[in-house]
Amino acid sequence: GMAGAALQAVSRNVLASPDTLAVNAGSYFSLGLAAATGVSLPVFASSGVAFVGGLAAAALVLGLSGLGAGTVRLVLAGSALTLGLASVTGGLLLLFPVQTEGLYAWNQGSIAQNGFGGVLWMVPLAVAALAGLLLIARRVDALALGDDAARGLGVPVRATRVTTVVLSALLSATAVTLAGPIGFRYRGLTRVRPSVVLSALAGAALVLGSDVALRALVSADTSVAVPTGVVTSLVGAVFLVVLATRGKDTGAAAPPDRLRIRSRTVFLTVTVVLAAALIALAVAAVLLGDSKLLLGDVMNWTQGRAGRAVSFVLDTRVPRVLAALLAGGALALSGTLVQAVTRNPLAEPGVLGVSGGAALGAVILVTTVPQAGPTGLAAAAFAGAALASALVFGLSARGGFRQNRLVLVGMGVATASAALISLFIVLTDPFNATKALTWLSGSTYGRTPPDLLPLAIVLLVAVAVAGGRP
């Protein structure tokens, strides 16, 4: 809670948090990388690893977005880095299951401790970080007046920002080391000191209250198996959605935030470059793999004159390449259409929780009906996405889909979906859990031409409708 309040103040952005700035994702990745190497670290060393990873991620996001430069750049940079780090960490979990055993459950957030050792190690770090934030609070408050005005008051702007980010990363690292990356976002007040104090109290009450509610509502065996962070995320998601729908939204995109094409020449240049890159990647994907092929092999295959070995490779490889192309095109088109309808450059399936709803629908089916085939998975994913879309757009429609409200509601739905996904994975059979994790990681393995036909038809229809005149 304190880290989120400080990050919001220093970036002048109500969407800033350890999640948005990829601090938690950086800490999780660094600890996952250390676990994959088989190194056993004591608590203090683990905190150092988490701190370095979280600080590096936050520095990269803030460097790409620019402190105080606007919501769009911040969320896009943070979301992109979070997705990248999460995908790599998920790959480590699948490739090194023994070394990283228990890391997935830990990533959902748990306050289970083996004695006071870890707590006693982390308390001094948290207290030092809090004291540092309180000492520089007046300087951070001055940043709200603008950089020039703050410099006129004698505030070292760059040093204040760097110090605040470092202290926030240290607070996040202590929390991650003790309890995993429990997600919490609190809309801070105008002044830093009361905001940090209230955020600390609200965060502590939320985490402890979630644990108490979990133990009171379910059996002892289930409460032990379910990480506290799952309940915290569910409660926090509801809290975030309520704040977003009831609070006043002043988040209309400012001119520097708008994503626009500068000229027709730039558009044509970007289009040609992307098309050339796509063709090159498609050719490389067909030729490269466990068996390297030549263009002549592909030509013979198209004419039915290839050998058995080449035919087997291309019969399995080409559908995978086409599946990747269709899936990427469909996701990009869905984001573009939503952005056009809402006039919001942040509106995309991942940020708005639509992808999370689709994943939740599919995971529910995988964990409850393991025999379900591709058609059933597609139907479940569509149902989840449709429900998530209805929730997000229904709750944020008031006022014309204002930028911050739409994104905050979407983040709330995405957080709730992720928590429910974790709940199903943790409580299900280990075989189903592995199957669900593999599906969530994204794969084109085993795709056949019949699997591609429905997506191709939907994509063609969508392109035709989107390209038509209004």
CSV table of C-alpha atoms in Angstrom, one decimal:
chain,number,residue,atom,x,y,z
A,1,GLY,CA,0.0,0.0,0.0
A,2,MET,CA,2.8,2.5,0.9
A,3,ALA,CA,4.7,1.7,-2.3
A,4,GLY,CA,1.7,2.3,-4.4
A,5,ALA,CA,0.9,5.6,-2.8
A,6,ALA,CA,4.5,6.8,-3.2
A,7,LEU,CA,4.6,5.8,-6.8
A,8,GLN,CA,1.3,7.6,-7.6
A,9,ALA,CA,2.6,10.7,-6.0
A,10,VAL,CA,6.0,10.8,-7.7
A,11,SER,CA,4.6,9.9,-11.1
A,12,ARG,CA,1.5,12.1,-10.7
A,13,ASN,CA,-0.6,9.2,-12.0
A,14,VAL,CA,-3.5,7.5,-10.1
A,15,LEU,CA,-2.8,4.2,-12.1
A,16,ALA,CA,0.8,3.9,-10.8
A,17,SER,CA,1.4,0.9,-8.5
A,18,PRO,CA,3.9,-2.0,-8.0
A,19,ASP,CA,1.8,-4.0,-10.5
A,20,THR,CA,1.5,-1.2,-13.1
A,21,LEU,CA,5.2,-0.4,-13.0
A,22,ALA,CA,6.1,-4.1,-13.2
A,23,VAL,CA,7.8,-4.0,-9.8
A,24,ASN,CA,6.1,-7.3,-8.6
A,25,ALA,CA,6.7,-8.9,-12.0
A,26,GLY,CA,10.4,-8.0,-11.8
A,27,SER,CA,10.8,-9.4,-8.3
A,28,TYR,CA,8.9,-12.6,-9.3
A,29,PHE,CA,11.1,-13.1,-12.4
A,30,SER,CA,14.4,-12.5,-10.5
A,31,LEU,CA,13.4,-15.0,-7.8
A,32,GLY,CA,12.2,-17.5,-10.4
A,33,LEU,CA,15.4,-17.2,-12.2
A,34,ALA,CA,17.4,-17.8,-9.0
A,35,ALA,CA,15.2,-20.8,-8.1
A,36,ALA,CA,15.6,-22.3,-11.6
A,37,THR,CA,19.4,-22.3,-11.1
A,38,GLY,CA,18.9,-24.5,-8.1
A,39,VAL,CA,20.4,-21.9,-5.7
A,40,SER,CA,18.9,-22.0,-2.2
A,41,LEU,CA,18.9,-18.4,-0.8
A,42,PRO,CA,18.3,-17.2,2.8
A,43,VAL,CA,15.6,-14.7,3.5
A,44,PHE,CA,17.8,-11.6,3.4
A,45,ALA,CA,19.4,-12.7,0.1
A,46,SER,CA,16.0,-13.4,-1.4
A,47,SER,CA,14.9,-9.9,-0.5
A,48,GLY,CA,18.0,-8.5,-2.2
A,49,VAL,CA,17.3,-10.5,-5.4
A,50,ALA,CA,13.6,-9.4,-5.3
A,51,PHE,CA,14.7,-5.8,-4.7
A,52,VAL,CA,17.1,-5.7,-7.6
A,53,GLY,CA,14.6,-7.3,-10.0
A,54,GLY,CA,11.7,-4.9,-8.9
A,55,LEU,CA,13.9,-1.8,-9.0
A,56,ALA,CA,15.3,-2.7,-12.5
A,57,ALA,CA,11.7,-3.3,-13.8
A,58,ALA,CA,10.4,0.0,-12.3
A,59,ALA,CA,13.4,2.0,-13.7
A,60,LEU,CA,12.8,0.5,-17.1
A,61,VAL,CA,9.1,1.3,-17.1
A,62,LEU,CA,9.6,4.8,-15.9
A,63,GLY,CA,12.4,5.4,-18.3
A,64,LEU,CA,10.3,4.3,-21.2
A,65,SER,CA,7.2,6.2,-20.1
A,66,GLY,CA,8.8,9.3,-18.6
A,67,LEU,CA,7.8,10.3,-15.1
A,68,GLY,CA,4.7,12.3,-15.1
A,69,ALA,CA,4.4,12.1,-18.9
A,70,GLY,CA,0.9,10.7,-18.9
A,71,THR,CA,-1.2,7.6,-18.3
A,72,VAL,CA,-1.0,6.0,-21.7
A,73,ARG,CA,2.8,5.6,-21.8
A,74,LEU,CA,3.0,4.5,-18.2
A,75,VAL,CA,0.4,1.7,-18.5
A,76,LEU,CA,1.5,0.6,-22.0
A,77,ALA,CA,5.2,0.3,-20.9
A,78,GLY,CA,4.3,-1.4,-17.6
A,79,SER,CA,1.8,-3.8,-19.2
A,80,ALA,CA,4.3,-4.7,-21.9
A,81,LEU,CA,7.1,-5.4,-19.4
A,82,THR,CA,4.8,-7.3,-17.0
A,83,LEU,CA,3.6,-9.5,-19.8
A,84,GLY,CA,7.1,-10.2,-21.0
A,85,LEU,CA,8.5,-11.0,-17.5
A,86,ALA,CA,5.4,-13.1,-16.7
A,87,SER,CA,5.8,-15.1,-19.8
A,88,VAL,CA,9.5,-15.8,-19.2
A,89,THR,CA,8.8,-16.7,-15.6
A,90,GLY,CA,6.0,-19.0,-16.7
A,91,GLY,CA,8.4,-20.7,-19.1
A,92,LEU,CA,10.8,-21.2,-16.2
A,93,LEU,CA,8.1,-22.9,-14.2
A,94,LEU,CA,7.4,-25.3,-17.0
A,95,LEU,CA,11.0,-26.0,-17.9
A,96,PHE,CA,12.2,-26.4,-14.3
A,97,PRO,CA,9.3,-27.9,-12.4
A,98,VAL,CA,11.4,-29.5,-9.6
A,99,GLN,CA,13.6,-26.4,-8.9
A,100,THR,CA,10.6,-24.0,-9.0
A,101,GLU,CA,8.2,-26.2,-7.1
A,102,GLY,CA,5.8,-24.1,-5.0
A,103,LEU,CA,6.8,-20.9,-6.7
A,104,TYR,CA,3.5,-20.6,-8.5
A,105,ALA,CA,1.5,-20.9,-5.3
A,106,TRP,CA,3.9,-18.4,-3.6
A,107,ASN,CA,3.3,-16.0,-6.5
A,108,GLN,CA,-0.4,-15.8,-5.6
A,109,GLY,CA,0.6,-14.3,-2.2
A,110,SER,CA,0.7,-16.2,1.1
A,111,ILE,CA,1.4,-15.0,4.6
A,112,ALA,CA,2.2,-18.5,5.9
A,113,GLN,CA,5.5,-18.2,7.7
A,114,ASN,CA,8.0,-20.6,9.3
A,115,GLY,CA,8.6,-18.6,12.5
A,116,PHE,CA,9.6,-15.0,13.1
A,117,GLY,CA,13.0,-15.2,11.3
A,118,GLY,CA,11.9,-13.7,8.0
A,119,VAL,CA,9.7,-11.1,9.6
A,120,LEU,CA,12.4,-9.9,11.9
A,121,TRP,CA,14.8,-9.6,8.9
A,122,MET,CA,12.3,-7.6,6.9
A,123,VAL,CA,10.9,-5.2,9.5
A,124,PRO,CA,14.0,-2.9,9.7
A,125,LEU,CA,14.1,-2.6,5.9
A,126,ALA,CA,10.4,-1.7,5.7
A,127,VAL,CA,10.8,0.8,8.6
A,128,ALA,CA,13.8,2.4,7.0
A,129,ALA,CA,12.0,2.8,3.6
A,130,LEU,CA,8.9,4.3,5.4
A,131,ALA,CA,11.1,6.7,7.3
A,132,GLY,CA,12.8,7.7,4.0
A,133,LEU,CA,9.4,8.4,2.4
A,134,LEU,CA,8.2,10.5,5.3
A,135,LEU,CA,11.4,12.5,5.2
A,136,ILE,CA,11.1,13.4,1.5
A,137,ALA,CA,7.3,13.8,1.6
A,138,ARG,CA,7.4,17.6,1.3
A,139,ARG,CA,9.7,17.4,-1.7
A,140,VAL,CA,7.4,14.9,-3.4
A,141,ASP,CA,4.4,17.2,-2.7
A,142,ALA,CA,6.3,20.0,-4.4
A,143,LEU,CA,6.5,18.0,-7.6
A,144,ALA,CA,2.8,18.3,-8.0
A,145,LEU,CA,3.4,22.0,-8.7
A,146,GLY,CA,5.4,21.1,-11.8
A,147,ASP,CA,9.2,20.6,-12.3
A,148,ASP,CA,10.0,24.3,-12.8
A,149,ALA,CA,8.1,25.4,-9.8
A,150,ALA,CA,9.6,22.6,-7.7
A,151,ARG,CA,13.1,23.6,-8.8
A,152,GLY,CA,12.3,27.2,-7.9
A,153,LEU,CA,11.5,26.0,-4.3
A,154,GLY,CA,14.9,24.4,-4.2
A,155,VAL,CA,13.7,20.8,-4.7
A,156,PRO,CA,16.1,18.5,-6.5
A,157,VAL,CA,13.6,17.0,-8.9
A,158,ARG,CA,15.5,14.1,-10.4
A,159,ALA,CA,17.1,13.0,-7.0
A,160,THR,CA,13.6,13.1,-5.4
A,161,ARG,CA,12.1,11.0,-8.0
A,162,VAL,CA,14.9,8.4,-8.1
A,163,THR,CA,14.9,8.2,-4.3
A,164,THR,CA,11.1,7.7,-4.1
A,165,VAL,CA,11.2,4.9,-6.7
A,166,VAL,CA,14.1,3.2,-4.9
A,167,LEU,CA,12.3,3.3,-1.6
A,168,SER,CA,9.0,2.1,-3.1
A,169,ALA,CA,10.9,-0.8,-4.8
A,170,LEU,CA,12.4,-1.6,-1.4
A,171,LEU,CA,9.0,-1.7,0.3
A,172,SER,CA,7.7,-3.9,-2.5
A,173,ALA,CA,10.7,-6.2,-2.2
A,174,THR,CA,10.1,-6.7,1.5
A,175,ALA,CA,6.5,-7.5,0.9
A,176,VAL,CA,7.3,-9.9,-2.0
A,177,THR,CA,9.9,-11.7,0.1
A,178,LEU,CA,7.6,-12.3,3.0
A,179,ALA,CA,4.2,-12.9,1.4
A,180,GLY,CA,4.7,-13.0,-2.4
A,181,PRO,CA,3.5,-10.4,-4.8
A,182,ILE,CA,0.2,-9.6,-3.3
A,183,GLY,CA,-1.4,-7.1,-5.5
A,184,PHE,CA,-2.8,-3.9,-3.9
A,185,ARG,CA,-3.7,-0.6,-5.5
A,186,TYR,CA,-4.9,2.4,-3.4
A,187,ARG,CA,-5.8,5.8,-4.8
A,188,GLY,CA,-3.7,8.1,-2.7
A,189,LEU,CA,-4.6,11.5,-1.3
A,190,THR,CA,-3.1,14.8,-2.5
A,191,ARG,CA,-0.4,15.0,0.2
A,192,VAL,CA,2.1,12.2,0.5
A,193,ARG,CA,2.4,11.7,4.3
A,194,PRO,CA,-1.3,11.1,5.0
A,195,SER,CA,-1.6,9.1,1.8
A,196,VAL,CA,1.3,6.8,2.8
A,197,VAL,CA,-0.1,6.3,6.3
A,198,LEU,CA,-3.6,5.6,5.2
A,199,SER,CA,-2.4,3.3,2.4
A,200,ALA,CA,-0.4,1.3,4.9
A,201,LEU,CA,-3.4,0.9,7.2
A,202,ALA,CA,-5.7,0.0,4.3
A,203,GLY,CA,-3.3,-2.5,2.9
A,204,ALA,CA,-2.6,-4.2,6.2
A,205,ALA,CA,-6.4,-4.4,6.9
A,206,LEU,CA,-7.1,-5.8,3.5
A,207,VAL,CA,-4.5,-8.5,3.6
A,208,LEU,CA,-5.2,-9.6,7.2
A,209,GLY,CA,-9.0,-9.3,6.7
A,210,SER,CA,-8.8,-11.5,3.6
A,211,ASP,CA,-6.9,-14.1,5.6
A,212,VAL,CA,-9.4,-14.0,8.4
A,213,ALA,CA,-12.4,-14.2,6.0
A,214,LEU,CA,-10.8,-17.2,4.2
A,215,ARG,CA,-10.4,-19.1,7.4
A,216,ALA,CA,-13.9,-18.2,8.6
A,217,LEU,CA,-15.7,-19.1,5.4
A,218,VAL,CA,-14.0,-22.4,4.2
A,219,SER,CA,-12.7,-25.5,5.9
A,220,ALA,CA,-9.3,-25.7,7.5
A,221,ASP,CA,-7.8,-27.9,4.8
A,222,THR,CA,-9.0,-25.6,2.0
A,223,SER,CA,-7.9,-22.4,3.8
A,224,VAL,CA,-4.4,-23.8,4.1
A,225,ALA,CA,-4.3,-24.7,0.3
A,226,VAL,CA,-5.7,-21.4,-0.9
A,227,PRO,CA,-3.1,-18.5,-0.9
A,228,THR,CA,-4.2,-15.4,1.0
A,229,GLY,CA,-3.4,-13.3,-2.0
A,230,VAL,CA,-6.2,-14.9,-4.0
A,231,VAL,CA,-8.8,-13.6,-1.6
A,232,THR,CA,-6.9,-10.3,-1.3
A,233,SER,CA,-7.1,-9.8,-5.1
A,234,LEU,CA,-10.8,-10.6,-5.2
A,235,VAL,CA,-11.6,-8.1,-2.4
A,236,GLY,CA,-9.2,-5.5,-3.8
A,237,ALA,CA,-10.7,-5.9,-7.3
A,238,VAL,CA,-14.2,-5.2,-6.0
A,239,PHE,CA,-12.8,-2.2,-4.0
A,240,LEU,CA,-11.0,-0.9,-7.1
A,241,VAL,CA,-14.1,-1.2,-9.3
A,242,VAL,CA,-16.3,0.6,-6.7
A,243,LEU,CA,-13.7,3.5,-6.4
A,244,ALA,CA,-13.5,3.7,-10.2
A,245,THR,CA,-17.2,3.8,-10.8
A,246,ARG,CA,-18.1,6.2,-8.0
A,247,GLY,CA,-15.1,8.5,-8.1
A,248,LYS,CA,-14.8,11.6,-10.3
A,249,ASP,CA,-12.8,10.8,-13.4
A,250,THR,CA,-10.6,13.5,-14.8
A,251,GLY,CA,-8.6,11.2,-17.0
A,252,ALA,CA,-9.4,12.3,-20.5
A,253,ALA,CA,-6.4,11.9,-22.6
A,254,ALA,CA,-4.2,15.0,-22.9
A,255,PRO,CA,-2.8,15.8,-26.3
A,256,PRO,CA,0.7,14.3,-25.5
A,257,ASP,CA,-1.0,11.0,-24.6
A,258,ARG,CA,-2.9,10.6,-27.9
A,259,LEU,CA,-1.6,8.0,-30.3
A,260,ARG,CA,-1.9,9.3,-33.8
A,261,ILE,CA,-0.3,8.7,-37.2
A,262,ARG,CA,1.7,11.8,-38.1
A,263,SER,CA,1.4,11.6,-41.9
A,264,ARG,CA,0.5,9.3,-44.8
A,265,THR,CA,4.2,8.8,-45.6
A,266,VAL,CA,4.8,7.5,-42.1
A,267,PHE,CA,1.8,5.2,-42.3
A,268,LEU,CA,2.9,3.7,-45.6
A,269,THR,CA,6.5,3.3,-44.4
A,270,VAL,CA,5.5,1.6,-41.2
A,271,THR,CA,3.1,-0.7,-43.1
A,272,VAL,CA,5.7,-1.7,-45.6
A,273,VAL,CA,8.3,-2.4,-42.9
A,274,LEU,CA,5.9,-4.4,-40.8
A,275,ALA,CA,4.7,-6.4,-43.9
A,276,ALA,CA,8.3,-7.2,-44.9
A,277,ALA,CA,9.1,-8.2,-41.3
A,278,LEU,CA,6.0,-10.4,-41.1
A,279,ILE,CA,6.9,-12.2,-44.4
A,280,ALA,CA,10.5,-12.8,-43.3
A,281,LEU,CA,9.3,-14.2,-39.9
A,282,ALA,CA,6.8,-16.5,-41.5
A,283,VAL,CA,9.4,-17.9,-43.9
A,284,ALA,CA,11.8,-18.3,-41.1
A,285,ALA,CA,9.2,-20.0,-39.0
A,286,VAL,CA,8.5,-22.5,-41.8
A,287,LEU,CA,12.1,-23.3,-42.5
A,288,LEU,CA,13.6,-23.3,-39.0
A,289,GLY,CA,13.0,-25.7,-36.2
A,290,ASP,CA,14.1,-29.1,-35.0
A,291,SER,CA,14.6,-29.9,-38.7
A,292,LYS,CA,15.9,-27.2,-40.9
A,293,LEU,CA,14.4,-27.0,-44.4
A,294,LEU,CA,15.1,-25.2,-47.7
A,295,LEU,CA,12.7,-23.2,-49.8
A,296,GLY,CA,12.9,-25.9,-52.4
A,297,ASP,CA,11.6,-28.4,-49.9
A,298,VAL,CA,8.6,-26.1,-49.3
A,299,MET,CA,7.9,-25.8,-53.0
A,300,ASN,CA,8.0,-29.6,-53.5
A,301,TRP,CA,5.7,-29.9,-50.5
A,302,THR,CA,3.1,-27.6,-52.1
A,303,GLN,CA,3.2,-29.6,-55.3
A,304,GLY,CA,3.0,-33.0,-53.4
A,305,ARG,CA,6.5,-34.1,-54.4
A,306,ALA,CA,8.2,-33.9,-51.0
A,307,GLY,CA,9.6,-36.9,-49.2
A,308,ARG,CA,8.0,-38.5,-46.3
A,309,ALA,CA,10.2,-36.8,-43.7
A,310,VAL,CA,9.8,-33.3,-45.2
A,311,SER,CA,6.0,-33.8,-45.6
A,312,PHE,CA,5.7,-34.8,-41.9
A,313,VAL,CA,7.6,-31.7,-40.7
A,314,LEU,CA,5.7,-29.3,-42.9
A,315,ASP,CA,2.3,-30.9,-42.2
A,316,THR,CA,2.8,-30.1,-38.5
A,317,ARG,CA,4.8,-26.9,-38.8
A,318,VAL,CA,2.7,-24.9,-41.3
A,319,PRO,CA,-0.5,-25.1,-39.3
A,320,ARG,CA,1.4,-23.8,-36.2
A,321,VAL,CA,2.7,-20.8,-38.2
A,322,LEU,CA,-0.7,-20.0,-39.6
A,323,ALA,CA,-2.2,-20.3,-36.1
A,324,ALA,CA,0.3,-17.8,-34.8
A,325,LEU,CA,-0.4,-15.4,-37.6
A,326,LEU,CA,-4.2,-15.7,-37.2
A,327,ALA,CA,-4.1,-15.4,-33.4
A,328,GLY,CA,-1.8,-12.3,-33.5
A,329,GLY,CA,-3.9,-10.6,-36.2
A,330,ALA,CA,-7.2,-11.3,-34.2
A,331,LEU,CA,-5.8,-9.9,-31.0
A,332,ALA,CA,-4.4,-6.8,-32.7
A,333,LEU,CA,-7.7,-6.2,-34.5
A,334,SER,CA,-9.8,-6.7,-31.3
A,335,GLY,CA,-7.6,-4.1,-29.6
A,336,THR,CA,-7.9,-1.7,-32.5
A,337,LEU,CA,-11.7,-1.9,-32.7
A,338,VAL,CA,-12.1,-1.4,-28.9
A,339,GLN,CA,-9.8,1.6,-29.0
A,340,ALA,CA,-11.7,3.1,-31.9
A,341,VAL,CA,-15.1,2.6,-30.2
A,342,THR,CA,-14.0,3.9,-26.8
A,343,ARG,CA,-11.6,6.6,-28.2
A,344,ASN,CA,-9.1,5.4,-25.6
A,345,PRO,CA,-5.6,4.3,-26.6
A,346,LEU,CA,-5.3,2.1,-23.5
A,347,ALA,CA,-8.3,0.0,-24.4
A,348,GLU,CA,-7.1,-3.4,-25.3
A,349,PRO,CA,-8.2,-6.9,-24.3
A,350,GLY,CA,-5.4,-7.5,-21.7
A,351,VAL,CA,-5.7,-4.2,-19.9
A,352,LEU,CA,-9.5,-4.3,-19.9
A,353,GLY,CA,-9.7,-7.8,-18.5
A,354,VAL,CA,-11.3,-9.3,-21.6
A,355,SER,CA,-8.3,-11.7,-22.1
A,356,GLY,CA,-8.4,-12.5,-18.4
A,357,GLY,CA,-12.1,-13.4,-18.7
A,358,ALA,CA,-11.4,-15.7,-21.6
A,359,ALA,CA,-8.6,-17.4,-19.7
A,360,LEU,CA,-10.9,-17.9,-16.7
A,361,GLY,CA,-13.6,-19.5,-18.8
A,362,ALA,CA,-11.1,-21.9,-20.4
A,363,VAL,CA,-9.4,-22.7,-17.1
A,364,ILE,CA,-12.7,-23.5,-15.5
A,365,LEU,CA,-13.4,-26.0,-18.2
A,366,VAL,CA,-9.9,-27.5,-18.2
A,367,THR,CA,-10.0,-28.0,-14.4
A,368,THR,CA,-13.6,-29.3,-14.2
A,369,VAL,CA,-13.9,-31.2,-17.5
A,370,PRO,CA,-10.4,-32.4,-18.5
A,371,GLN,CA,-11.8,-34.3,-21.5
A,372,ALA,CA,-13.0,-31.1,-23.2
A,373,GLY,CA,-11.8,-30.6,-26.7
A,374,PRO,CA,-10.8,-27.5,-28.7
A,375,THR,CA,-14.4,-26.6,-29.5
A,376,GLY,CA,-15.4,-26.7,-25.9
A,377,LEU,CA,-12.4,-24.6,-24.9
A,378,ALA,CA,-13.2,-22.0,-27.5
A,379,ALA,CA,-16.8,-21.8,-26.4
A,380,ALA,CA,-15.7,-21.4,-22.7
A,381,ALA,CA,-13.1,-18.8,-23.5
A,382,PHE,CA,-15.7,-16.8,-25.6
A,383,ALA,CA,-18.2,-17.0,-22.8
A,384,GLY,CA,-15.7,-15.7,-20.3
A,385,ALA,CA,-14.5,-12.9,-22.6
A,386,ALA,CA,-18.1,-11.9,-23.3
A,387,LEU,CA,-18.9,-11.8,-19.6
A,388,ALA,CA,-15.8,-9.8,-18.8
A,389,SER,CA,-16.6,-7.3,-21.6
A,390,ALA,CA,-20.1,-6.8,-20.4
A,391,LEU,CA,-18.9,-6.1,-16.8
A,392,VAL,CA,-16.2,-3.7,-17.9
A,393,PHE,CA,-18.1,-1.7,-20.4
A,394,GLY,CA,-21.3,-1.8,-18.4
A,395,LEU,CA,-19.7,-0.5,-15.2
A,396,SER,CA,-17.6,2.2,-17.0
A,397,ALA,CA,-20.2,3.5,-19.5
A,398,ARG,CA,-21.2,6.4,-17.2
A,399,GLY,CA,-19.6,9.6,-18.6
A,400,GLY,CA,-18.7,8.1,-21.9
A,401,PHE,CA,-15.9,5.6,-21.1
A,402,ARG,CA,-13.6,8.1,-19.4
A,403,GLN,CA,-9.9,7.0,-19.7
A,404,ASN,CA,-9.0,6.3,-16.0
A,405,ARG,CA,-12.4,4.8,-15.1
A,406,LEU,CA,-12.4,2.4,-18.0
A,407,VAL,CA,-8.8,1.3,-17.3
A,408,LEU,CA,-9.4,1.0,-13.5
A,409,VAL,CA,-12.5,-1.1,-14.0
A,410,GLY,CA,-10.7,-3.3,-16.5
A,411,MET,CA,-7.8,-3.8,-14.1
A,412,GLY,CA,-10.2,-4.7,-11.4
A,413,VAL,CA,-11.9,-7.3,-13.6
A,414,ALA,CA,-8.5,-8.6,-14.8
A,415,THR,CA,-7.3,-8.9,-11.2
A,416,ALA,CA,-10.4,-10.8,-10.1
A,417,SER,CA,-10.1,-13.1,-13.1
A,418,ALA,CA,-6.4,-13.8,-12.3
A,419,ALA,CA,-7.3,-14.6,-8.7
A,420,LEU,CA,-10.1,-17.0,-9.7
A,421,ILE,CA,-7.7,-18.7,-12.2
A,422,SER,CA,-5.2,-19.2,-9.4
A,423,LEU,CA,-7.9,-20.6,-7.2
A,424,PHE,CA,-8.9,-23.2,-9.7
A,425,ILE,CA,-5.3,-24.1,-10.5
A,426,VAL,CA,-4.3,-24.5,-6.8
A,427,LEU,CA,-7.3,-26.6,-5.8
A,428,THR,CA,-7.5,-28.8,-8.9
A,429,ASP,CA,-5.7,-32.1,-9.7
A,430,PRO,CA,-1.9,-31.5,-10.4
A,431,PHE,CA,-2.3,-33.0,-13.9
A,432,ASN,CA,-5.1,-30.5,-14.7
A,433,ALA,CA,-3.1,-27.7,-13.1
A,434,THR,CA,-0.2,-28.4,-15.5
A,435,LYS,CA,-2.5,-28.6,-18.4
A,436,ALA,CA,-4.1,-25.3,-17.4
A,437,LEU,CA,-0.7,-23.6,-16.9
A,438,THR,CA,0.4,-24.8,-20.3
A,439,TRP,CA,-2.7,-23.4,-22.0
A,440,LEU,CA,-2.3,-20.1,-20.2
A,441,SER,CA,1.3,-19.8,-21.4
A,442,GLY,CA,0.0,-19.9,-25.0
A,443,SER,CA,1.0,-22.5,-27.5
A,444,THR,CA,0.3,-23.4,-31.1
A,445,TYR,CA,1.4,-27.0,-30.6
A,446,GLY,CA,-0.7,-29.6,-32.3
A,447,ARG,CA,-2.8,-27.3,-34.4
A,448,THR,CA,-4.3,-28.7,-37.5
A,449,PRO,CA,-6.0,-27.0,-40.5
A,450,PRO,CA,-9.6,-27.8,-39.2
A,451,ASP,CA,-8.6,-25.9,-36.0
A,452,LEU,CA,-7.7,-22.8,-38.0
A,453,LEU,CA,-10.9,-22.6,-40.1
A,454,PRO,CA,-13.2,-21.0,-37.4
A,455,LEU,CA,-10.6,-18.3,-36.5
A,456,ALA,CA,-9.9,-17.6,-40.1
A,457,ILE,CA,-13.6,-17.1,-40.9
A,458,VAL,CA,-14.2,-14.9,-37.8
A,459,LEU,CA,-11.1,-12.8,-38.7
A,460,LEU,CA,-12.2,-12.3,-42.3
A,461,VAL,CA,-15.7,-11.2,-41.2
A,462,ALA,CA,-14.2,-8.8,-38.6
A,463,VAL,CA,-11.9,-7.3,-41.2
A,464,ALA,CA,-14.7,-6.9,-43.7
A,465,VAL,CA,-17.0,-5.2,-41.1
A,466,ALA,CA,-14.2,-3.0,-39.6
A,467,GLY,CA,-13.1,-1.9,-43.1
A,468,GLY,CA,-16.6,-1.0,-44.3
A,469,ARG,CA,-17.8,2.6,-44.4
A,470,PRO,CA,-19.6,3.9,-41.3
